XYZ file of C-alpha atoms in Angstrom:
652
model
C 57.978 99.940 81.426
C 56.030 96.938 82.700
C 57.918 93.689 83.093
C 56.445 90.327 83.940
C 59.220 88.996 86.141
C 59.142 85.676 87.965
C 62.622 84.600 89.049
C 62.993 81.235 90.717
C 66.020 80.553 92.905
C 66.355 76.931 94.006
C 69.273 74.629 94.771
C 70.680 73.340 91.499
C 70.731 69.750 92.696
C 66.998 69.866 93.322
C 65.834 71.635 90.183
C 66.542 69.316 87.267
C 63.804 70.704 84.986
C 62.659 69.261 81.696
C 65.268 71.206 79.738
C 67.926 68.910 81.272
C 66.033 65.685 80.614
C 67.125 63.088 78.079
C 65.103 62.905 74.877
C 63.379 59.628 74.026
C 62.004 60.268 70.538
C 58.412 59.587 69.534
C 55.773 59.347 66.839
C 52.395 61.023 66.504
C 49.587 59.450 68.583
C 46.479 58.037 67.003
C 44.066 59.093 69.755
C 45.312 61.832 72.110
C 43.259 62.816 75.156
C 41.194 65.969 75.268
C 43.791 67.790 77.360
C 46.917 67.231 79.442
C 47.801 69.013 82.668
C 51.428 70.224 82.527
C 51.630 71.993 85.911
C 51.739 75.335 84.136
C 48.454 75.158 82.284
C 46.400 73.006 79.958
C 47.692 71.791 76.587
C 44.775 71.162 74.243
C 44.335 67.880 72.379
C 45.290 69.207 68.946
C 48.577 70.437 70.411
C 49.280 67.225 72.303
C 49.142 65.307 69.040
C 52.401 66.937 67.958
C 54.344 65.605 70.910
C 52.887 62.360 72.247
C 52.389 58.985 70.652
C 50.641 57.380 73.624
C 49.984 59.791 76.506
C 49.863 58.147 79.878
C 51.030 58.668 83.438
C 54.653 59.493 82.580
C 55.066 63.104 81.420
C 58.272 62.137 79.588
C 57.142 59.139 77.555
C 56.661 59.688 73.852
C 58.204 63.120 73.454
C 59.631 63.893 70.032
C 61.001 67.385 70.628
C 64.537 68.233 71.831
C 64.876 67.916 75.594
C 68.664 68.041 75.906
C 71.308 70.563 74.967
C 74.502 69.173 73.411
C 77.740 71.088 73.878
C 80.486 71.480 71.334
C 83.028 73.629 69.529
C 82.453 74.249 65.824
C 85.808 75.954 65.327
C 89.018 74.200 66.290
C 92.340 74.153 64.428
C 95.068 71.533 64.767
C 98.538 70.903 63.367
C 96.890 70.437 59.962
C 96.355 74.214 59.701
C 99.316 76.094 58.270
C 99.310 78.977 60.738
C 98.810 76.601 63.678
C 101.668 74.243 62.772
C 103.847 77.209 61.871
C 103.286 78.556 65.376
C 104.368 75.306 66.976
C 101.166 73.260 67.148
C 101.852 69.538 67.071
C 98.486 68.342 68.422
C 96.745 66.774 65.444
C 93.090 65.957 64.705
C 93.188 62.617 66.537
C 94.527 64.088 69.763
C 92.058 66.994 69.481
C 89.120 64.598 69.210
C 90.409 62.495 72.096
C 90.596 65.588 74.310
C 87.076 66.651 73.336
C 85.797 63.161 74.174
C 87.173 63.495 77.709
C 90.683 62.018 77.549
C 93.803 63.624 79.005
C 96.479 64.504 76.450
C 99.753 66.437 76.359
C 99.689 69.995 75.011
C 102.066 71.475 72.446
C 104.299 72.778 75.230
C 104.403 69.475 77.098
C 101.716 70.262 79.671
C 98.987 67.765 80.621
C 95.505 68.999 79.690
C 92.000 67.660 80.180
C 88.525 69.202 79.973
C 86.398 69.561 83.104
C 83.731 67.525 81.289
C 83.716 65.883 77.870
C 82.089 67.704 74.990
C 79.256 66.091 73.039
C 80.573 67.031 69.603
C 83.443 68.755 67.814
C 84.288 70.209 64.409
C 87.980 70.057 63.542
C 87.837 73.065 61.228
C 91.330 73.183 59.780
C 91.959 75.627 56.935
C 91.103 74.144 53.554
C 93.843 76.261 51.981
C 96.974 74.060 51.904
C 95.309 71.595 54.283
C 98.011 69.591 56.057
C 100.718 70.680 53.633
C 102.569 72.755 56.232
C 103.747 69.566 57.934
C 105.622 68.593 54.767
C 107.261 72.021 54.761
C 108.274 71.672 58.412
C 109.667 68.198 57.738
C 111.759 69.571 54.876
C 110.183 67.467 52.129
C 112.510 68.019 49.123
C 109.516 68.525 46.836
C 108.756 71.736 48.759
C 112.279 72.944 49.550
C 112.866 73.938 45.924
C 110.587 76.932 46.565
C 112.542 79.723 48.330
C 109.569 80.905 50.418
C 108.714 77.401 51.603
C 112.378 76.773 52.411
C 112.613 80.012 54.387
C 109.471 79.069 56.324
C 111.014 75.680 57.067
C 114.027 77.382 58.607
C 112.010 79.970 60.560
C 109.505 77.453 61.959
C 112.182 75.016 63.011
C 114.045 77.854 64.717
C 110.995 78.263 66.949
C 110.070 81.204 69.162
C 109.694 84.632 67.591
C 111.024 83.433 64.232
C 108.291 80.816 64.023
C 105.552 83.387 64.715
C 107.044 85.725 62.102
C 106.563 82.943 59.583
C 102.936 82.562 60.690
C 102.222 86.286 60.306
C 103.789 86.177 56.832
C 101.656 83.159 55.889
C 98.477 84.976 56.917
C 99.476 88.084 54.971
C 100.409 86.207 51.771
C 97.265 84.065 51.966
C 95.139 87.222 52.137
C 97.010 88.645 49.146
C 96.713 85.420 47.132
C 100.472 84.902 47.069
C 100.913 81.538 48.788
C 103.693 79.562 47.021
C 102.250 77.441 44.213
C 104.006 74.343 45.534
C 101.710 74.500 48.586
C 98.479 74.847 46.627
C 98.495 71.573 44.690
C 94.807 70.474 44.808
C 95.680 66.775 44.464
C 97.881 66.794 47.555
C 95.220 68.688 49.512
C 92.451 66.294 48.405
C 94.482 63.253 49.452
C 95.050 64.792 52.875
C 91.344 65.686 53.094
C 90.438 62.021 52.717
C 92.812 61.157 55.555
C 91.141 63.796 57.714
C 87.646 62.478 56.994
C 88.866 58.994 57.926
C 90.022 60.319 61.310
C 86.589 61.854 61.887
C 84.900 58.557 61.035
C 87.131 56.763 63.529
C 86.035 58.963 66.422
C 82.395 59.497 65.463
C 80.217 57.436 67.804
C 76.495 58.170 67.233
C 74.638 58.573 70.507
C 77.801 59.280 72.503
C 80.071 61.653 70.582
C 79.752 63.354 67.203
C 82.856 64.075 65.145
C 81.606 66.393 62.415
C 83.414 66.573 59.103
C 84.229 70.187 58.342
C 86.804 72.805 57.413
C 87.393 76.534 57.517
C 87.154 78.496 54.291
C 89.543 81.351 55.077
C 88.857 84.427 52.990
C 91.122 87.312 54.005
C 89.892 89.501 51.161
C 92.015 92.532 50.368
C 94.777 91.588 52.778
C 93.321 90.647 56.153
C 89.645 91.586 55.836
C 88.174 88.597 57.669
C 85.338 86.823 55.819
C 86.014 83.354 57.237
C 83.373 80.607 57.250
C 83.357 77.195 58.898
C 81.753 74.623 56.593
C 80.023 71.744 58.391
C 78.807 68.561 56.715
C 75.689 66.650 57.689
C 77.273 63.724 55.890
C 79.920 61.113 56.514
C 83.077 60.258 54.637
C 81.331 58.518 51.727
C 79.806 61.774 50.501
C 82.365 64.243 51.847
C 85.124 62.550 49.837
C 83.336 63.000 46.513
C 84.122 66.719 46.145
C 87.316 68.562 47.225
C 86.755 71.323 49.809
C 86.490 74.887 48.577
C 89.638 77.011 48.924
C 90.326 80.704 48.508
C 92.853 79.726 45.848
C 89.713 79.340 43.696
C 87.950 82.454 44.994
C 87.814 84.499 48.188
C 84.240 85.706 47.546
C 81.469 84.207 49.740
C 79.214 83.908 46.691
C 81.706 81.431 45.213
C 81.588 79.379 48.414
C 77.777 79.223 48.229
C 78.028 78.019 44.628
C 80.433 75.314 45.759
C 77.975 74.315 48.493
C 75.147 74.067 45.975
C 77.329 72.037 43.607
C 78.329 69.687 46.428
C 74.703 69.102 47.391
C 73.640 68.607 43.775
C 76.357 66.043 43.124
C 76.248 64.070 46.379
C 72.722 64.504 47.682
C 74.338 65.594 50.926
C 74.007 68.823 52.897
C 76.388 71.467 54.205
C 76.059 74.739 56.086
C 78.474 77.586 56.784
C 79.095 79.598 59.959
C 80.842 82.975 59.456
C 83.003 84.390 62.223
C 84.869 87.513 63.300
C 82.890 90.122 61.442
C 84.606 92.437 63.932
C 87.797 91.964 61.887
C 86.254 92.363 58.427
C 86.681 96.136 58.083
C 82.979 96.535 57.364
C 82.653 93.744 54.783
C 80.927 90.961 56.736
C 77.395 92.385 56.776
C 77.114 94.637 53.743
C 73.856 96.463 53.014
C 74.786 97.798 49.566
C 76.908 95.588 47.301
C 78.760 92.309 47.037
C 82.573 92.212 47.053
C 82.425 92.558 43.275
C 80.474 95.794 43.654
C 77.233 94.292 42.361
C 73.966 95.443 43.991
C 72.432 93.067 46.519
C 69.434 91.155 45.198
C 66.611 89.052 46.571
C 68.299 85.909 45.259
C 71.577 86.873 46.959
C 69.767 87.434 50.255
C 67.893 84.133 50.037
C 71.066 82.211 49.185
C 73.039 83.676 52.077
C 70.216 83.040 54.563
C 69.900 79.458 53.348
C 73.555 78.487 53.569
C 74.538 80.519 56.638
C 71.980 79.744 59.371
C 74.355 80.538 62.255
C 76.997 83.133 63.081
C 79.853 82.751 65.558
C 78.963 85.507 67.988
C 81.850 84.977 70.395
C 85.367 83.515 70.236
C 88.952 84.161 71.307
C 89.427 87.126 68.941
C 86.551 89.088 70.392
C 82.808 89.035 70.893
C 80.813 90.199 67.889
C 77.382 90.760 69.430
C 77.425 94.562 69.544
C 79.922 97.407 69.804
C 79.481 99.835 72.713
C 79.752 102.879 70.440
C 76.741 101.626 68.479
C 74.674 100.917 71.591
C 75.625 103.463 74.280
C 72.590 102.502 76.370
C 73.733 98.865 76.565
C 75.808 98.560 79.740
C 76.911 95.026 78.773
C 78.032 95.753 75.198
C 81.672 96.401 76.075
C 82.622 92.747 76.489
C 85.881 91.292 75.119
C 85.902 93.774 72.232
C 88.508 93.555 69.447
C 88.103 96.679 67.326
C 91.614 97.892 66.471
C 91.507 96.809 62.843
C 91.132 93.809 60.586
C 92.817 90.414 61.014
C 96.170 91.972 60.050
C 95.456 94.820 62.509
C 95.116 97.326 59.685
C 93.068 100.323 60.928
C 89.360 100.513 60.202
C 87.668 103.139 58.067
C 85.001 105.399 59.611
C 81.616 103.697 59.551
C 82.960 100.141 59.369
C 81.665 99.081 62.788
C 77.988 99.074 61.798
C 78.631 96.268 59.335
C 80.696 94.087 61.662
C 78.410 93.190 64.564
C 75.549 90.716 64.817
C 72.913 92.977 66.354
C 73.447 95.624 63.690
C 73.159 92.927 61.019
C 69.930 91.666 62.543
C 68.548 95.218 62.473
C 69.800 95.995 58.973
C 68.386 92.683 57.773
C 64.885 93.925 58.576
C 65.485 96.964 56.346
C 66.963 94.807 53.582
C 63.919 92.550 53.624
C 61.694 95.558 53.034
C 63.938 96.648 50.158
C 64.848 93.308 48.563
C 61.955 91.093 49.576
C 64.266 88.773 51.545
C 66.402 89.044 54.682
C 69.993 87.774 54.312
C 70.735 88.086 58.030
C 68.317 85.681 59.675
C 71.175 83.815 61.320
C 71.251 82.323 64.798
C 74.045 82.398 67.360
C 76.968 80.033 67.920
C 80.243 80.117 69.841
C 83.686 78.701 69.098
C 87.233 78.790 70.392
C 89.144 79.303 67.117
C 92.036 77.810 69.083
C 95.014 76.956 66.897
C 96.436 74.542 69.462
C 94.178 71.521 68.890
C 92.919 72.155 72.446
C 89.263 73.127 72.785
C 89.608 74.799 76.183
C 87.121 77.603 76.834
C 87.043 77.752 80.644
C 88.872 80.620 82.341
C 90.722 78.332 84.773
C 91.667 75.846 82.034
C 92.635 78.163 79.183
C 95.387 77.048 76.809
C 95.414 80.058 74.527
C 95.233 80.738 70.811
C 98.664 79.485 69.681
C 101.265 77.384 71.520
C 102.984 80.644 72.438
C 99.912 81.537 74.482
C 99.677 78.239 76.327
C 100.024 78.691 80.119
C 103.190 80.542 81.152
C 104.062 83.543 83.347
C 104.814 85.641 80.239
C 101.875 84.975 77.964
C 99.774 87.904 79.157
C 102.377 90.505 78.111
C 103.676 88.960 74.900
C 102.388 89.809 71.431
C 99.627 87.480 70.336
C 99.763 89.097 66.872
C 102.513 91.198 65.368
C 102.060 92.386 61.784
C 105.008 94.688 61.087
C 104.628 96.380 64.468
C 100.814 96.330 64.539
C 100.276 94.236 67.642
C 97.654 92.617 69.837
C 98.762 91.626 73.318
C 98.281 88.191 74.802
C 95.994 89.425 77.590
C 93.529 90.633 74.944
C 92.783 87.052 73.891
C 89.591 85.665 75.396
C 88.783 82.187 76.697
C 85.703 81.733 74.525
C 83.437 79.976 73.539
C 81.100 76.987 73.035
C 77.860 76.238 71.187
C 74.829 74.657 72.794
C 72.526 72.765 70.407
C 68.995 71.608 71.269
C 68.768 68.341 69.328
C 66.823 65.097 69.574
C 69.966 62.951 69.633
C 73.754 63.137 69.595
C 74.262 62.312 65.928
C 75.548 64.250 62.959
C 72.096 64.343 61.431
C 70.177 65.477 64.531
C 72.755 68.103 65.561
C 73.146 69.437 62.026
C 69.378 69.689 61.604
C 69.140 71.668 64.856
C 71.879 74.033 63.665
C 70.072 74.481 60.369
C 66.835 75.449 62.113
C 68.891 77.713 64.444
C 67.893 75.964 67.635
C 71.342 76.750 68.996
C 73.099 79.386 71.050
C 76.579 80.596 71.897
C 78.253 81.089 75.261
C 81.543 82.626 76.284
C 82.596 79.290 77.782
C 80.268 78.237 80.623
C 77.676 75.583 79.875
C 74.673 77.684 80.834
C 71.431 75.931 79.918
C 69.030 78.322 78.169
C 65.511 77.843 76.811
C 63.817 80.577 74.761
C 60.345 80.359 73.203
C 58.149 82.956 71.558
C 54.419 83.022 70.856
C 51.276 85.001 71.577
C 49.730 82.987 74.385
C 52.330 82.498 77.101
C 51.037 83.424 80.567
C 52.763 84.100 83.880
C 51.778 80.634 85.121
C 53.911 79.071 82.372
C 57.015 80.252 84.216
C 56.054 78.041 87.178
C 56.084 74.796 85.239
C 58.920 72.335 85.648
C 58.316 71.363 82.024
C 58.923 74.588 80.074
C 59.713 72.736 76.853
C 56.300 71.056 76.760
C 54.649 74.448 77.142
C 57.116 76.218 74.856
C 56.793 73.910 71.862
C 53.033 73.755 72.300
C 52.302 77.460 72.541
C 55.064 78.877 70.383
C 58.344 78.481 68.529
C 61.864 77.906 69.912
C 64.929 80.085 69.401
C 65.596 80.504 65.700
C 61.883 80.443 64.904
C 59.485 82.869 63.246
C 56.294 84.566 64.390
C 53.965 86.002 61.781
C 50.865 88.194 61.697
C 50.012 88.850 65.331
C 46.408 87.994 66.256
C 44.259 91.068 66.828
C 44.981 92.671 70.172
C 47.889 90.395 71.031
C 51.590 91.135 71.480
C 54.413 88.577 71.383
C 55.094 86.805 74.652
C 58.267 84.917 75.509
C 59.074 82.091 77.868
C 62.751 82.188 78.816
C 64.636 80.126 81.363
C 68.279 79.644 82.304
C 70.135 77.287 84.614
C 73.700 77.990 85.737
C 76.708 75.892 84.841
C 77.434 73.942 88.044
C 81.131 74.828 87.748
C 80.629 78.535 87.038
C 79.030 81.577 88.609
C 75.442 82.161 89.595
C 73.179 84.042 87.192
C 72.888 87.812 87.444
C 70.000 88.357 85.015
C 68.198 87.403 81.841
C 67.675 90.142 79.278
C 65.604 90.174 76.116
C 67.069 92.331 73.372
C 64.587 93.665 70.825
C 65.347 95.230 67.454
C 62.733 96.622 65.084
C 62.108 98.604 61.919
C 59.724 101.560 61.933
C 57.541 102.852 59.090
C 60.224 105.290 57.933
C 62.802 102.541 57.516
C 64.796 103.451 60.626
C 65.987 100.669 62.923
C 65.865 100.691 66.719
C 66.859 98.501 69.653
C 65.909 98.206 73.318
C 67.074 95.929 76.110
C 64.740 94.630 78.803
C 65.738 93.007 82.091
C 63.118 90.292 82.486
C 64.397 88.175 85.393
C 67.212 88.618 87.870
C 68.794 87.281 91.015
C 68.330 88.808 94.480
C 65.018 90.206 93.272
C 63.924 90.922 96.844
C 66.721 93.496 97.151
C 67.304 94.664 93.566
C 64.712 96.848 91.895
C 64.982 98.884 88.679
C 65.722 102.551 89.289
C 63.829 105.549 87.954
C 65.767 105.174 84.699
C 64.592 101.571 84.352
C 68.120 100.247 84.946
C 68.697 97.320 87.267
C 71.447 97.886 89.880
C 74.642 95.822 89.457
C 74.572 92.429 91.134
C 77.820 93.043 93.032
C 81.195 91.310 92.944
C 82.480 88.599 95.293
C 85.769 87.859 93.478
C 88.809 87.700 95.752
C 91.754 89.005 93.660
C 94.287 87.391 96.007
C 92.992 83.854 95.497
C 91.091 83.998 92.169
C 87.968 82.659 93.894
C 84.418 83.876 94.243
C 81.317 83.017 96.232
C 77.868 82.338 94.833
C 76.281 84.379 97.586
C 74.854 86.781 95.024
C 72.802 86.030 91.943
C 70.814 82.814 91.636
C 71.255 79.320 90.164
C 68.131 79.495 88.035
C 65.894 82.092 86.423
C 62.703 81.659 84.456
C 60.148 84.227 83.332
C 57.387 85.072 80.912
C 57.710 88.480 79.299
C 55.322 90.396 77.051
C 56.573 93.092 74.693
C 55.149 96.305 76.200
C 55.758 98.421 73.078
C 54.642 96.093 70.309
C 53.431 97.458 66.985
C 51.989 94.665 64.815
C 52.995 96.550 61.663
C 56.704 96.654 62.534
C 59.024 93.724 61.777
C 61.193 92.826 64.750
C 63.527 90.277 66.298
C 64.079 89.225 69.903
C 66.892 87.272 71.535
C 67.805 86.402 75.107
C 71.081 87.313 76.753
C 71.930 85.572 80.018
C 74.539 87.251 82.231
C 76.501 85.594 85.049
C 77.759 87.301 88.199
C 81.403 88.466 88.055
C 83.976 85.651 88.170
C 87.773 85.552 87.657
C 89.099 86.000 84.124
C 91.947 83.755 82.941
C 94.339 86.635 83.552
C 93.531 86.610 87.275
C 93.963 82.849 87.467
C 97.394 83.304 85.840
C 98.348 86.171 88.152
C 97.633 84.022 91.207
C 99.106 80.783 89.859
C 102.361 82.352 88.661
C 102.640 85.014 91.349
C 102.852 87.896 88.891
C 101.448 91.415 88.723
C 99.849 92.608 85.481
C 99.280 96.152 84.249
C 96.199 98.183 85.197
C 94.893 97.862 81.643
C 94.398 94.105 82.057
C 90.873 93.025 83.105
C 90.854 90.556 85.996
C 87.160 89.692 86.173
C 84.347 89.288 83.686
C 80.661 88.452 83.501
C 80.324 85.358 81.329
C 77.206 85.118 79.193
C 75.045 83.258 76.715
C 73.413 84.600 73.544
C 70.425 82.781 72.086
C 69.429 82.714 68.456
C 66.712 85.301 67.817
C 63.021 84.801 67.209
C 61.733 86.989 64.384
C 58.363 88.684 64.028
C 57.135 89.495 60.515
C 53.839 91.288 59.804
C 51.544 89.640 57.287
């Protein structure tokens, strides 16, 4: 295996490359020069015309491509979600937005909380089913107390503790079975509350500084806990979002019905929406079907095209597990066993044999290639995103600042050992929750429109919490010298396509080449390595995958073995103090890699995975802070990571 590997390790403070620059926006020039020197090669005049309006001395003037990554959480619940409020959440949408913007607030358990750095954007994605109604139940509104179930929930929630969480588990179960009390499903009440929520988003939306997206979670728990959830995100403001009530599973819990609602919304308002599915790992094999719809109807080309259009991203990591790949499906992938939740569906009901293949992103990307050959369209051309799915109103995804899933899992000496979920004795322990994740979006500006457009074109990626900066471009003409430029974006957009893009019909004699670079989060660990994961479809219709290490830290001492595997980077974590040293790994990696086994007749996809050195997990921070000892089954360290959206190759 031949790898073009050019790691660069420089002090972070001295290496602010173009991918951290601020975008200025631009128009097309009228008379570009014949060529421009970019330090990594020559960009020809016809290429320059795409990016410069008036080329001159400054290499930054006139750019119109994204030069900054914007960080956010597309999946946060507040006290307006029934299961959140039932579990004790009192932080509402306003407080959640204030925290995301950088303010200090008080958590649901009375603890002060603040982010290490403000986010650039946020989606308060409260459940559309019974949106905000739970607060009327908790308050004992007489209009709701006439229903015996609502009255019982009022008593259980106000009792607090275990009784409150029992009410939450019952809510989730009844919602999945379509048995929520009718008094809580009044569409008029929900629509009125929706308009109040959109008004809150308008109040905190500040174009250029902070984006408060309008959105909600459509929460299909088909068949009693089979997770088919989607976060719906609007490109629009309140004026359009208020014209049509959000979709609920009271109408239908089939994704096809949601897509019809999305089409109807766009037709009526002229606006735009997209959906981001999450937790396929809890769907019991339903998230990424290759045979039929939920109704049992065969998949069609139109179905595939509709899904690909409305679902451009997938939440690849969050608190209830990472859904990149399952280790049993990729035994050669030493990094696949990361924060895995595979015990059952959302209600912890056991899986059926064979379910796993249809629950994980990499398998969907591979199966999508086969479906395209069969149907004429690929339904699974989605990119990658991250989210917290916190039900506390607190978008905290850092290991040392983790406030849990529900108020019961906010910081305390007991939270690691308590039941995070308990469905009639089917439990998930608190330590199994993960502090994940965020989405990085490469956009031209911090506005709803620019960020949404970047999500739609899949120029986005997910991380498990750290704000690792990642660039990923694919083309046919990248050369080793391109990895030496301090302006990789100028080269990347000129010679190829960014993450989320498509390559078609390889020129004769050429294989795809990729320019990939990553810069560490200043507050997190050094980088261990960059990998490119390839999946492809052979002539017989069988899918394959292979993982390549393309750049790594301590390259002078670490060399691949005879089996092609790179030795582990090491571990500097001190378990007594929950600290580590960045004496291993490197702050920055950048490389150009050429596919050494390319067949121009085989459709394929490629994505980058960036791995950090080991650092303390939230459980170790808790063990040290509270002076407690946890069981041997509890992981104390982890290797945080980023997953880019893929780049696809399609033969002519």
